[in-house]
């Protein structure tokens, strides 16, 4: 078993009010619905427990479940830190943040994610595994962005 990691950052000008974007990002049901490969997210106090659908990395099936401690700074920042329950071991986790700020024409949305996963593969496969992880992350990010914009476009204007 080896641990692999991949990171990504993104920044976009989203042509919608910061409150509307915030409301989506702090709603585990919407985040799960908008994000491919996510079966569900269960909120438990300041923790979100993510259940992913089956992913495949170099022929190895993987359906991780992991816990994130959510730290919210209202309308400005969401930090998430991998934080499994005491005594629990999880094979995957994410550390990262979202930042929202006012911008001409809408809201500047920035994100940074660092994902790690333990897989029954040799450490030497790291370049291929990291490449596959980045591909999955890109797909998840692209589809989440599209779903977020579709959702926001259907919300009533204030």
mmCIF file of C-alpha atoms in Angstrom:
data_model
loop_
_atom_site.group_PDB
_atom_site.id
_atom_site.type_symbol
_atom_site.label_atom_id
_atom_site.label_comp_id
_atom_site.label_asym_id
_atom_site.label_seq_id
_atom_site.Cartn_x
_atom_site.Cartn_y
_atom_site.Cartn_z
ATOM 1 C CA UNK A 1 0.000 0.000 0.000
ATOM 2 C CA UNK A 2 1.416 3.381 -1.002
ATOM 3 C CA UNK A 3 0.060 6.889 -0.523
ATOM 4 C CA UNK A 4 -0.270 9.104 -3.578
ATOM 5 C CA UNK A 5 -1.184 12.769 -3.786
ATOM 6 C CA UNK A 6 -2.185 15.370 -6.330
ATOM 7 C CA UNK A 7 -2.941 19.053 -6.019
ATOM 8 C CA UNK A 8 -4.815 21.631 -8.012
ATOM 9 C CA UNK A 9 -5.696 25.299 -7.820
ATOM 10 C CA UNK A 10 -8.250 27.294 -9.756
ATOM 11 C CA UNK A 11 -9.580 30.821 -9.945
ATOM 12 C CA UNK A 12 -12.624 32.166 -11.761
ATOM 13 C CA UNK A 13 -14.809 35.222 -11.982
ATOM 14 C CA UNK A 14 -18.329 33.924 -11.381
ATOM 15 C CA UNK A 15 -20.958 36.406 -12.615
ATOM 16 C CA UNK A 16 -23.211 35.966 -9.582
ATOM 17 C CA UNK A 17 -23.651 37.389 -6.110
ATOM 18 C CA UNK A 18 -21.277 36.044 -3.464
ATOM 19 C CA UNK A 19 -24.171 35.021 -1.159
ATOM 20 C CA UNK A 20 -25.672 32.768 -3.839
ATOM 21 C CA UNK A 21 -22.334 31.047 -4.440
ATOM 22 C CA UNK A 22 -21.711 30.705 -0.701
ATOM 23 C CA UNK A 23 -25.124 29.126 -0.199
ATOM 24 C CA UNK A 24 -24.189 26.371 -2.648
ATOM 25 C CA UNK A 25 -20.689 25.767 -1.261
ATOM 26 C CA UNK A 26 -21.970 25.257 2.303
ATOM 27 C CA UNK A 27 -24.806 22.913 1.285
ATOM 28 C CA UNK A 28 -23.505 19.317 1.344
ATOM 29 C CA UNK A 29 -26.474 18.028 -0.657
ATOM 30 C CA UNK A 30 -25.877 20.500 -3.501
ATOM 31 C CA UNK A 31 -22.111 19.956 -3.473
ATOM 32 C CA UNK A 32 -22.684 16.195 -3.731
ATOM 33 C CA UNK A 33 -25.254 16.592 -6.492
ATOM 34 C CA UNK A 34 -23.029 18.926 -8.528
ATOM 35 C CA UNK A 35 -19.788 16.940 -8.153
ATOM 36 C CA UNK A 36 -19.213 13.856 -10.293
ATOM 37 C CA UNK A 37 -18.066 10.681 -8.541
ATOM 38 C CA UNK A 38 -19.629 11.827 -5.231
ATOM 39 C CA UNK A 39 -22.442 9.555 -4.013
ATOM 40 C CA UNK A 40 -23.308 11.602 -0.944
ATOM 41 C CA UNK A 41 -22.027 13.975 1.702
ATOM 42 C CA UNK A 42 -23.365 13.687 5.245
ATOM 43 C CA UNK A 43 -23.028 16.691 7.536
ATOM 44 C CA UNK A 44 -22.238 15.963 11.194
ATOM 45 C CA UNK A 45 -21.635 19.197 13.076
ATOM 46 C CA UNK A 46 -18.535 20.822 11.629
ATOM 47 C CA UNK A 47 -17.572 17.641 9.739
ATOM 48 C CA UNK A 48 -18.659 16.453 6.311
ATOM 49 C CA UNK A 49 -18.359 12.738 5.527
ATOM 50 C CA UNK A 50 -17.868 12.176 1.804
ATOM 51 C CA UNK A 51 -18.786 8.907 0.073
ATOM 52 C CA UNK A 52 -17.387 8.581 -3.415
ATOM 53 C CA UNK A 53 -18.635 6.298 -6.157
ATOM 54 C CA UNK A 54 -16.338 3.719 -7.646
ATOM 55 C CA UNK A 55 -13.229 5.220 -9.190
ATOM 56 C CA UNK A 56 -10.606 3.246 -11.039
ATOM 57 C CA UNK A 57 -6.907 4.041 -10.864
ATOM 58 C CA UNK A 58 -4.617 1.846 -12.975
ATOM 59 C CA UNK A 59 -7.134 -0.980 -12.854
ATOM 60 C CA UNK A 60 -7.635 -0.751 -9.083
ATOM 61 C CA UNK A 61 -11.232 -0.085 -7.999
ATOM 62 C CA UNK A 62 -11.544 2.506 -5.265
ATOM 63 C CA UNK A 63 -14.647 3.949 -3.529
ATOM 64 C CA UNK A 64 -13.252 6.119 -0.718
ATOM 65 C CA UNK A 65 -15.149 7.468 2.257
ATOM 66 C CA UNK A 66 -13.459 10.275 4.155
ATOM 67 C CA UNK A 67 -14.178 12.959 6.757
ATOM 68 C CA UNK A 68 -13.427 16.650 6.431
ATOM 69 C CA UNK A 69 -13.546 19.251 9.191
ATOM 70 C CA UNK A 70 -15.145 22.369 7.725
ATOM 71 C CA UNK A 71 -14.001 25.786 8.931
ATOM 72 C CA UNK A 72 -16.242 28.569 7.652
ATOM 73 C CA UNK A 73 -15.507 32.290 7.597
ATOM 74 C CA UNK A 74 -18.898 33.638 6.552
ATOM 75 C CA UNK A 75 -19.041 34.650 2.875
ATOM 76 C CA UNK A 76 -15.228 34.738 2.616
ATOM 77 C CA UNK A 77 -13.519 31.402 3.097
ATOM 78 C CA UNK A 78 -14.174 27.700 3.532
ATOM 79 C CA UNK A 79 -11.301 25.550 4.741
ATOM 80 C CA UNK A 80 -11.496 21.791 4.866
ATOM 81 C CA UNK A 81 -9.044 19.505 6.585
ATOM 82 C CA UNK A 82 -8.961 15.736 6.534
ATOM 83 C CA UNK A 83 -10.047 14.773 10.043
ATOM 84 C CA UNK A 84 -11.175 11.165 10.530
ATOM 85 C CA UNK A 85 -12.919 10.233 13.755
ATOM 86 C CA UNK A 86 -10.612 9.094 16.539
ATOM 87 C CA UNK A 87 -9.435 5.548 15.898
ATOM 88 C CA UNK A 88 -10.701 5.548 12.299
ATOM 89 C CA UNK A 89 -8.390 5.037 9.337
ATOM 90 C CA UNK A 90 -9.410 6.402 5.968
ATOM 91 C CA UNK A 91 -7.694 5.606 2.682
ATOM 92 C CA UNK A 92 -8.268 9.058 1.204
ATOM 93 C CA UNK A 93 -8.587 12.650 2.294
ATOM 94 C CA UNK A 94 -8.536 16.236 1.105
ATOM 95 C CA UNK A 95 -7.080 19.433 2.491
ATOM 96 C CA UNK A 96 -7.882 22.740 0.880
ATOM 97 C CA UNK A 97 -9.937 25.884 0.752
ATOM 98 C CA UNK A 98 -12.347 28.074 -1.187
ATOM 99 C CA UNK A 99 -12.031 31.858 -1.064
ATOM 100 C CA UNK A 100 -14.723 34.262 -2.241
ATOM 101 C CA UNK A 101 -14.272 37.991 -2.791
ATOM 102 C CA UNK A 102 -16.128 40.807 -4.499
ATOM 103 C CA UNK A 103 -15.029 41.530 -8.060
ATOM 104 C CA UNK A 104 -16.245 43.683 -10.923
ATOM 105 C CA UNK A 105 -18.970 41.687 -12.604
ATOM 106 C CA UNK A 106 -19.527 39.178 -9.819
ATOM 107 C CA UNK A 107 -17.491 37.126 -7.367
ATOM 108 C CA UNK A 108 -13.899 35.945 -7.545
ATOM 109 C CA UNK A 109 -13.875 32.284 -6.530
ATOM 110 C CA UNK A 110 -10.526 30.658 -5.798
ATOM 111 C CA UNK A 111 -9.858 27.111 -4.694
ATOM 112 C CA UNK A 112 -6.948 24.925 -3.711
ATOM 113 C CA UNK A 113 -7.156 21.163 -3.169
ATOM 114 C CA UNK A 114 -4.559 18.635 -2.078
ATOM 115 C CA UNK A 115 -5.853 15.076 -2.313
ATOM 116 C CA UNK A 116 -4.158 11.953 -0.983
ATOM 117 C CA UNK A 117 -5.121 8.320 -1.433
ATOM 118 C CA UNK A 118 -3.625 5.051 -0.234
ATOM 119 C CA UNK A 119 -3.777 2.390 -2.924
ATOM 120 C CA UNK A 120 -2.446 -1.163 -3.239
ATOM 121 C CA UNK A 121 0.043 -0.128 -5.911
ATOM 122 C CA UNK A 122 3.822 0.142 -5.876
ATOM 123 C CA UNK A 123 5.329 3.551 -5.134
ATOM 124 C CA UNK A 124 7.044 3.358 -8.533
ATOM 125 C CA UNK A 125 3.646 3.833 -10.171
ATOM 126 C CA UNK A 126 3.435 7.338 -8.692
ATOM 127 C CA UNK A 127 3.722 9.265 -12.007
ATOM 128 C CA UNK A 128 0.880 7.281 -13.589
ATOM 129 C CA UNK A 129 -1.300 7.405 -10.458
ATOM 130 C CA UNK A 130 -0.740 11.146 -10.010
ATOM 131 C CA UNK A 131 -1.632 11.733 -13.658
ATOM 132 C CA UNK A 132 -4.835 9.697 -13.270
ATOM 133 C CA UNK A 133 -5.733 11.559 -10.064
ATOM 134 C CA UNK A 134 -5.229 14.919 -11.784
ATOM 135 C CA UNK A 135 -7.456 13.783 -14.646
ATOM 136 C CA UNK A 136 -10.235 12.822 -12.239
ATOM 137 C CA UNK A 137 -9.822 16.121 -10.360
ATOM 138 C CA UNK A 138 -10.050 18.086 -13.635
ATOM 139 C CA UNK A 139 -13.245 16.261 -14.617
ATOM 140 C CA UNK A 140 -14.752 16.846 -11.178
ATOM 141 C CA UNK A 141 -13.838 20.542 -11.249
ATOM 142 C CA UNK A 142 -15.139 21.128 -14.775
ATOM 143 C CA UNK A 143 -18.449 19.397 -14.124
ATOM 144 C CA UNK A 144 -18.904 21.041 -10.714
ATOM 145 C CA UNK A 145 -18.319 24.461 -12.316
ATOM 146 C CA UNK A 146 -20.839 23.770 -15.068
ATOM 147 C CA UNK A 147 -23.435 22.502 -12.589
ATOM 148 C CA UNK A 148 -22.840 25.486 -10.280
ATOM 149 C CA UNK A 149 -23.360 27.957 -13.133
ATOM 150 C CA UNK A 150 -26.462 26.096 -14.355
ATOM 151 C CA UNK A 151 -27.910 26.171 -10.830
ATOM 152 C CA UNK A 152 -27.128 29.855 -10.303
ATOM 153 C CA UNK A 153 -28.655 30.808 -13.660
ATOM 154 C CA UNK A 154 -31.992 29.356 -12.487
ATOM 155 C CA UNK A 155 -32.065 31.271 -9.195
ATOM 156 C CA UNK A 156 -34.319 34.323 -8.885
ATOM 157 C CA UNK A 157 -32.593 37.670 -9.321
ATOM 158 C CA UNK A 158 -32.586 39.959 -6.295
#
